[in-house]
GROMACS .gro file of C-alpha atoms in nm:
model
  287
    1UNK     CA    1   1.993   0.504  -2.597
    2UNK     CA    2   1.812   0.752  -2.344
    3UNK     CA    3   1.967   0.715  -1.999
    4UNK     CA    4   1.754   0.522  -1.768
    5UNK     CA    5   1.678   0.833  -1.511
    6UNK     CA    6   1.570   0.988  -1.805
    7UNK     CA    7   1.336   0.733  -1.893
    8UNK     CA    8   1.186   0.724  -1.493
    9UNK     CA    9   1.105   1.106  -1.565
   10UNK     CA   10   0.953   1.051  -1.915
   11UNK     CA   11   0.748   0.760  -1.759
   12UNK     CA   12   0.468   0.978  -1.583
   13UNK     CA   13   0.410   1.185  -1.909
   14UNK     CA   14   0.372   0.842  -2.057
   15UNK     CA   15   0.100   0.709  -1.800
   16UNK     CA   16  -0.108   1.108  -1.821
   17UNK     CA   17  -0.109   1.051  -2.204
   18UNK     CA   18  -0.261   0.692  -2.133
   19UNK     CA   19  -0.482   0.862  -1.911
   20UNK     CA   20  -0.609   1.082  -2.176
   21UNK     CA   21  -0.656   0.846  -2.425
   22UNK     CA   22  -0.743   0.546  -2.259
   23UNK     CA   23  -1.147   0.600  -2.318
   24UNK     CA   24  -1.128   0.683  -2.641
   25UNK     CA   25  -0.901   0.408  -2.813
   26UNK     CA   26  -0.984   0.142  -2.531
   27UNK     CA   27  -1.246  -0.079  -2.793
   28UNK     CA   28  -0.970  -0.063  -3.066
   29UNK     CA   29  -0.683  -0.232  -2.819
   30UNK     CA   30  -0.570  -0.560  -2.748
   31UNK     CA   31  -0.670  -0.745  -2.426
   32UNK     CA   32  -0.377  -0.938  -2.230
   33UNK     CA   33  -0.430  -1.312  -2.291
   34UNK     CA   34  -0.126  -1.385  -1.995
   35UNK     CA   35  -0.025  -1.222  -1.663
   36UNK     CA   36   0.318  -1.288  -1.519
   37UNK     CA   37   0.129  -1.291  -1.146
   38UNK     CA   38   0.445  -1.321  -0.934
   39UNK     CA   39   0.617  -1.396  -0.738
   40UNK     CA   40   0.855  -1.103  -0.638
   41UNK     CA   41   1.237  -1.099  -0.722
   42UNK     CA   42   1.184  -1.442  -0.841
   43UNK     CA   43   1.252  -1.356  -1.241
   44UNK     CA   44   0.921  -1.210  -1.317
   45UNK     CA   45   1.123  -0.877  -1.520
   46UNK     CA   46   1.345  -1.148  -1.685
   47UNK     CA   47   1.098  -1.408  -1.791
   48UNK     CA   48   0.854  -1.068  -1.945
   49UNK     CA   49   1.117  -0.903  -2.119
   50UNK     CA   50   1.204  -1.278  -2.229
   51UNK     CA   51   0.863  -1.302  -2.385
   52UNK     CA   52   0.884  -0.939  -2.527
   53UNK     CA   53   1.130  -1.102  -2.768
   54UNK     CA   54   0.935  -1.398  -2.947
   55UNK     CA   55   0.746  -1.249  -3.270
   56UNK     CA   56   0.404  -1.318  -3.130
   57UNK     CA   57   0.405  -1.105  -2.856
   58UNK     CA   58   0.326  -0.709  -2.853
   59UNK     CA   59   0.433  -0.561  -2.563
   60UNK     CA   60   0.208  -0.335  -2.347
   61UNK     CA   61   0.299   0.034  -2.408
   62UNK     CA   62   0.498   0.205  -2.112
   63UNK     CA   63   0.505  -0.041  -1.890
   64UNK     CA   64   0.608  -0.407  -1.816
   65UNK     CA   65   0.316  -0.388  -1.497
   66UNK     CA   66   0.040  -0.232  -1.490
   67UNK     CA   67  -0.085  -0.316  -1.137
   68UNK     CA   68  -0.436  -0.223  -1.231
   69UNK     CA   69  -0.580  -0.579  -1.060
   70UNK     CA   70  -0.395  -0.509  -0.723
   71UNK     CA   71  -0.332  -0.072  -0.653
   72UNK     CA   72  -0.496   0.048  -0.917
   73UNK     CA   73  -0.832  -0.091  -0.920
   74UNK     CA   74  -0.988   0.224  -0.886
   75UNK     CA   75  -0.929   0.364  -1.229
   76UNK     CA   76  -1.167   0.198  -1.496
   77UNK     CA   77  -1.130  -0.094  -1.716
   78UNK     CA   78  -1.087   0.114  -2.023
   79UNK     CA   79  -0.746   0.295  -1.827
   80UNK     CA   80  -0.642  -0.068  -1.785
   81UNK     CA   81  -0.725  -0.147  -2.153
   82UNK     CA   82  -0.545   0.140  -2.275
   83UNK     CA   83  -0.224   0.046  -2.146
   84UNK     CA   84  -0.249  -0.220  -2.456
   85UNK     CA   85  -0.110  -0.220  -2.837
   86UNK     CA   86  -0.323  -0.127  -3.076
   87UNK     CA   87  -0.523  -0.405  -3.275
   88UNK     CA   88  -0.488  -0.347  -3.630
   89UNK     CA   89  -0.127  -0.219  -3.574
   90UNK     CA   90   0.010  -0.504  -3.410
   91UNK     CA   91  -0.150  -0.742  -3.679
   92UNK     CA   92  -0.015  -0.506  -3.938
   93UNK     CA   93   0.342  -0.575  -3.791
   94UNK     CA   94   0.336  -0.927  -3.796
   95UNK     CA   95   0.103  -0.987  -4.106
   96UNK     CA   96   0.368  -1.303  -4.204
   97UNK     CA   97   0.294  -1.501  -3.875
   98UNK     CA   98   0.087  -1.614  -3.630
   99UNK     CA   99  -0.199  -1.374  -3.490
  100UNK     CA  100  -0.042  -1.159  -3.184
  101UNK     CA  101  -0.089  -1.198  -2.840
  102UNK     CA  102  -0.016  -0.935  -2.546
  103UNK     CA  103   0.031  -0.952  -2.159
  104UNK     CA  104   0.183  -0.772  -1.848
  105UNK     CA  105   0.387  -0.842  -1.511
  106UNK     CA  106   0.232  -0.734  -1.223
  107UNK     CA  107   0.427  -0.976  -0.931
  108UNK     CA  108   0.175  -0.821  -0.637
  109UNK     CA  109  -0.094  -0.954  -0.805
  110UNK     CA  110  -0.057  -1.351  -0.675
  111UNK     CA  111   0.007  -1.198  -0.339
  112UNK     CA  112  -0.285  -0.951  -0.340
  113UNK     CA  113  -0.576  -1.097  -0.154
  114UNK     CA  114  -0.853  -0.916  -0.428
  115UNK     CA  115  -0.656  -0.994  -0.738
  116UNK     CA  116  -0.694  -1.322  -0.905
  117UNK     CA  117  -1.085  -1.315  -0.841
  118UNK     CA  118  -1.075  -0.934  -1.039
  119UNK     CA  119  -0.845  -1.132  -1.289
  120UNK     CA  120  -1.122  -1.428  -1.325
  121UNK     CA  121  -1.409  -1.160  -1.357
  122UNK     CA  122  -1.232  -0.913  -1.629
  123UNK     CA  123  -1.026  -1.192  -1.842
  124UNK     CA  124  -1.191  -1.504  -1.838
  125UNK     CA  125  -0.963  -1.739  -2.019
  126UNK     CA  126  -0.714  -1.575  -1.913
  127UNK     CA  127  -0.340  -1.777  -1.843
  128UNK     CA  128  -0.142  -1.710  -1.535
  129UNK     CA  129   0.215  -1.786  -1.454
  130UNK     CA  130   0.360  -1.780  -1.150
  131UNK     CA  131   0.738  -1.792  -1.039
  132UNK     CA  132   0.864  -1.928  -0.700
  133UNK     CA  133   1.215  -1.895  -0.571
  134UNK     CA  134   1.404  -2.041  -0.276
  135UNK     CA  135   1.201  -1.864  -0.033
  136UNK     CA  136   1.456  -1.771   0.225
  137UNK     CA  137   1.666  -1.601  -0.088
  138UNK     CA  138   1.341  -1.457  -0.196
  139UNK     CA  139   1.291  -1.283   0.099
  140UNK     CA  140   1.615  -1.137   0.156
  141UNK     CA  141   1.628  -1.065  -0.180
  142UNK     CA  142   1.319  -0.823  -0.145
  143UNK     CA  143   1.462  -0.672   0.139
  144UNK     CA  144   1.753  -0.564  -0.007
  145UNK     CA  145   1.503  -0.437  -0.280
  146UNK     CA  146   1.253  -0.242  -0.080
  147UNK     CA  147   1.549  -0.078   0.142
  148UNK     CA  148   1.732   0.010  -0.183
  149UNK     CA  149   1.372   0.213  -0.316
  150UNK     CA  150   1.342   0.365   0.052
  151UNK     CA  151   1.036   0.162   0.197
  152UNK     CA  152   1.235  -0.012   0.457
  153UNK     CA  153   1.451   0.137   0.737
  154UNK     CA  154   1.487  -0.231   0.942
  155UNK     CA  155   1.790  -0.457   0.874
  156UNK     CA  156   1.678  -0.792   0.759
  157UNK     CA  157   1.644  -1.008   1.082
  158UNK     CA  158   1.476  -0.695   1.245
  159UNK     CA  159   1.243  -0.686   0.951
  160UNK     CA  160   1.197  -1.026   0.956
  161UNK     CA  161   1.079  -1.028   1.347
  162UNK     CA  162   0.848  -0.731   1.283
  163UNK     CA  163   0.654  -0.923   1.007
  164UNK     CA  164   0.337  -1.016   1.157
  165UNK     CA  165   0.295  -0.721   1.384
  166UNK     CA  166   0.366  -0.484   1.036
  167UNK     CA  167   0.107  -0.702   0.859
  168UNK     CA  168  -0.142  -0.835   1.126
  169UNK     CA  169  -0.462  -0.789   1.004
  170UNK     CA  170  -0.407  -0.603   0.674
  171UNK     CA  171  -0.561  -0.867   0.411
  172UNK     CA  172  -0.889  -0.849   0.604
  173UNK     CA  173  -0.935  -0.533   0.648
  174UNK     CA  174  -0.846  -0.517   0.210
  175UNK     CA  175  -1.141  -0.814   0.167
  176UNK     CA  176  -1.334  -0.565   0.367
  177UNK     CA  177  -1.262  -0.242   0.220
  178UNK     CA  178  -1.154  -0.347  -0.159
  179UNK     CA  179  -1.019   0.055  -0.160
  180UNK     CA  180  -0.778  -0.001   0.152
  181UNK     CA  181  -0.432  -0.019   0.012
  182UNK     CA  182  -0.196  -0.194   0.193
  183UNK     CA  183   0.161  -0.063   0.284
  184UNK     CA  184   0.295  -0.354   0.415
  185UNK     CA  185   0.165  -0.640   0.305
  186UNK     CA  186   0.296  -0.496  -0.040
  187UNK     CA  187   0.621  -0.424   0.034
  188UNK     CA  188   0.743  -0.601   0.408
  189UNK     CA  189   0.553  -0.929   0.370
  190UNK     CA  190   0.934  -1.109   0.334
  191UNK     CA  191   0.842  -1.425   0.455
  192UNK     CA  192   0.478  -1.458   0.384
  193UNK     CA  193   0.522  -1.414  -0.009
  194UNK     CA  194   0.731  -1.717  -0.008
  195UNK     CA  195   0.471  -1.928   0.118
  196UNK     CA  196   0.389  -2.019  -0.232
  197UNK     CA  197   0.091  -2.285  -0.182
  198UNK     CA  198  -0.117  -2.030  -0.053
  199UNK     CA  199  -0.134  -1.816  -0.337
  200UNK     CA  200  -0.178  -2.115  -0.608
  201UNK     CA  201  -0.445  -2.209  -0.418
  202UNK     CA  202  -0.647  -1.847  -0.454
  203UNK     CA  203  -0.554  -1.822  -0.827
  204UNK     CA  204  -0.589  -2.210  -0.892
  205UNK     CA  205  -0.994  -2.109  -0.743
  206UNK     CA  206  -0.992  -1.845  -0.921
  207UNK     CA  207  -0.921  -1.966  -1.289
  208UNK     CA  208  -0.863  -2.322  -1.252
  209UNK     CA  209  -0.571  -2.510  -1.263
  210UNK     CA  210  -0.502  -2.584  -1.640
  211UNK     CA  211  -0.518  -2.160  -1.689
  212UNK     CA  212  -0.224  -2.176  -1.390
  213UNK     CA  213   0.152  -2.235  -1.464
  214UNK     CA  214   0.439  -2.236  -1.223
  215UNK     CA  215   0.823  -2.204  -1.312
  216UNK     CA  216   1.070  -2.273  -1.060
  217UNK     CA  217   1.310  -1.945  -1.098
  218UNK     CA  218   1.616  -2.147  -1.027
  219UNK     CA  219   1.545  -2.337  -1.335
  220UNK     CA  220   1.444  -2.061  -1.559
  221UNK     CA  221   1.787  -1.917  -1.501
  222UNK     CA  222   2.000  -2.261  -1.551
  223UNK     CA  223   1.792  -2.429  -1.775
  224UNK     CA  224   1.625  -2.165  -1.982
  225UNK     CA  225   1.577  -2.317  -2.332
  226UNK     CA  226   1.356  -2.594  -2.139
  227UNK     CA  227   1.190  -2.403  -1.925
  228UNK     CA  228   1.092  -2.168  -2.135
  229UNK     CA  229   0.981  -2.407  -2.424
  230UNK     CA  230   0.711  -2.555  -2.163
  231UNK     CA  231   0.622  -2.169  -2.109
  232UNK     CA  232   0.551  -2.133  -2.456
  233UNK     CA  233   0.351  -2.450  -2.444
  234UNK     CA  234   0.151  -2.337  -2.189
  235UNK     CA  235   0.100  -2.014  -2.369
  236UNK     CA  236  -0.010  -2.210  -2.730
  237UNK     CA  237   0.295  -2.010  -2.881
  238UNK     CA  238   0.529  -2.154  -3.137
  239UNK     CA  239   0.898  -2.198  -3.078
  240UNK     CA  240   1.069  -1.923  -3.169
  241UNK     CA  241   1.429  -1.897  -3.295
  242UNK     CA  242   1.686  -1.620  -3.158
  243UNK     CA  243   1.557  -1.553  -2.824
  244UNK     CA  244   1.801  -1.428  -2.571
  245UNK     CA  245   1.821  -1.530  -2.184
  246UNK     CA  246   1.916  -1.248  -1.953
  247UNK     CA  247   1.893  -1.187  -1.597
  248UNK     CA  248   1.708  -0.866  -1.505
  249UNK     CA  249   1.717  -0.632  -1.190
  250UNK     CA  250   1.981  -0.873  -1.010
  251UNK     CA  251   2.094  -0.657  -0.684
  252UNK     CA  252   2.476  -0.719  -0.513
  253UNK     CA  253   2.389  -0.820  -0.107
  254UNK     CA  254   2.644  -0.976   0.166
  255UNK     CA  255   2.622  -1.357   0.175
  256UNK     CA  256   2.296  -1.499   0.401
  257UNK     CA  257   2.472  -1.633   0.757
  258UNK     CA  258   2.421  -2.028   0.685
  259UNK     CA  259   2.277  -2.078   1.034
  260UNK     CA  260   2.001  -1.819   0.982
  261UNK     CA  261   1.971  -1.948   0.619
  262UNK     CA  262   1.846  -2.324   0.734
  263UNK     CA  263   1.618  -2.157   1.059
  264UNK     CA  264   1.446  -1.984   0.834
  265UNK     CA  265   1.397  -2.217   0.543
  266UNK     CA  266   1.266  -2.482   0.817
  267UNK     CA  267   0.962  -2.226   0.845
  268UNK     CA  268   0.903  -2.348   0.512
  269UNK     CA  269   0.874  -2.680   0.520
  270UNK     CA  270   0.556  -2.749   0.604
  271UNK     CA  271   0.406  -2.513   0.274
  272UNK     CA  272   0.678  -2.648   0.053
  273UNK     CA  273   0.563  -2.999   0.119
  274UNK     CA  274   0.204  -2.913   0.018
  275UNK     CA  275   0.340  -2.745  -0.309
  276UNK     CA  276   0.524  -3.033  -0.355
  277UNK     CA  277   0.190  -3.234  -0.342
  278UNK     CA  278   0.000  -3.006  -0.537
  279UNK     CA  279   0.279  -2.981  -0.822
  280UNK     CA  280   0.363  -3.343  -0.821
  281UNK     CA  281   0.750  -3.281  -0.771
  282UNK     CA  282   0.965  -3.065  -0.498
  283UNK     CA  283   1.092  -2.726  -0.579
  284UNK     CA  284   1.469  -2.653  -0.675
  285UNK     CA  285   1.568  -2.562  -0.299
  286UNK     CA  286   1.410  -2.888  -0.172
  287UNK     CA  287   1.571  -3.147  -0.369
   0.00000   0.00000   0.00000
């Protein structure tokens, strides 16, 4: 197997050949038919690569995300397209069962102010699933992630404080200049990602509720069988023997202090009761 810093050097010759081929193939490839929208370190690698497994699925080529809804908007729907198997090869390859189906993981894209109406507009019909974690781990979880890939110099409480000052103002001025790309509210938005109503509410406008399904992360990873059984309901896929439950891109961090644990999950609890409303039961951390 090729060594995985090989593989992040290989991957922009991958993307350039895309590029170059996109146009030309684009017609002949497969359209997603789900998005794995979010939310950040909440499972999204783990429940795709999941996925990749059952027969049904062809996997898009490169790439688990393609980020074309959120920072990549400005390359054209055929780029997007090509980033897709074939037609006619991923038939070929399953000619014995049911008809194949594709899709990415793209976590900024429930987050992303712009996204789920470009979603609506370019895949109507379109299914969407979104996964929400424990907030408070959630967010110190992507801290430890964004230090670890160099956008974040702040410890946690520091970056924590610095939130809204890093972010004021930054989804407006994206509504108002779709081409802005946003620094921060992409990668230091710790607190305001776990605020998990908000964003069901933009995709739930977007495509309607019944194209919108949410999986509480702490029960994909201790119940997976189940949990992922109601995914593949959602996603009109048959069960599907021999599928294999890992845990993806898990990062080692010092224990959360338990005081600063419960202040911060009390800035929750307002959102978390109206996604306990809207879902008809409380999330893992609230029960």
């Amino acid at each position: 197997m090729m060594p995985k810093d090989a593989l992040m050097r290989l991957r922009p010759l991958a993307l350039k050949a895309i590029d170059s081929t996109a146009s030309a193939t684009a017609p002949l490839r497969m359209l997603p038919s789900f998005l794995i929208v979010g939310g950040q370190r909440c499972g999204t690698t783990s429940l795709f690569k999941t996925l990749a497994q059952h027969r049904s699925v062809a996997r898009p080529f490169a790439l688990k995300g393609v980020h074309y809804f959120d920072t990549h908007f400005d390359h054209t729907f055929n780029w997007y397209r090509g980033h897709f198997p074939l037609r006619l090869t991923s038939r070929l390859k399953r000619l014995a069962g049911p008809a194949p189906t594709t899709g990415e993981s793209s976590p900024f894209y429930g987050f992303h102010p712009l996204a789920p109406q470009r979603i609506a507009e370019a895949l109507p019909g379109v299914r969407l699933i979104l996964l929400m974690r424990d907030p408070v781990t959630r967010a110190y979880s992507a801290h430890s992630h964004e230090k670890a890939r160099g956008f974040e110099d702040q410890d946690f409480i520091t970056a924590i404080e610095l939130e809204q000052q890093r972010i004021a103002g930054e989804r407006e001025r994206m509504i108002e200049d779709p081409s802005y790309v946003s620094f921060s509210l992409q990668h230091h938005a710790y607190m305001s990602r776990g605020r998990y109503i908000e964003q069901i509410q933009a995709l739930e406008a977007a495509v309607g509720r019944d194209h919108l399904h949410l999986v509480d992360s702490h029960e994909f990873f201790t119940d997976p069988e189940s949990t992922f059984a109601d995914i593949l309901r959602f996603l009109s896929l048959t069960p599907h023997s021999g599928i294999k439950f890992e845990r993806h891109n898990a990062r080692e961090r010092n224990p959360l202090d338990g005081h600063l644990r419960e202040d911060l999950l009390a800035r929750f609890e307002e959102t978390d009761q109206r996604l306990s409303q809207w879902w008809g039961r409380a999330p893992s951390w609230r029960r």
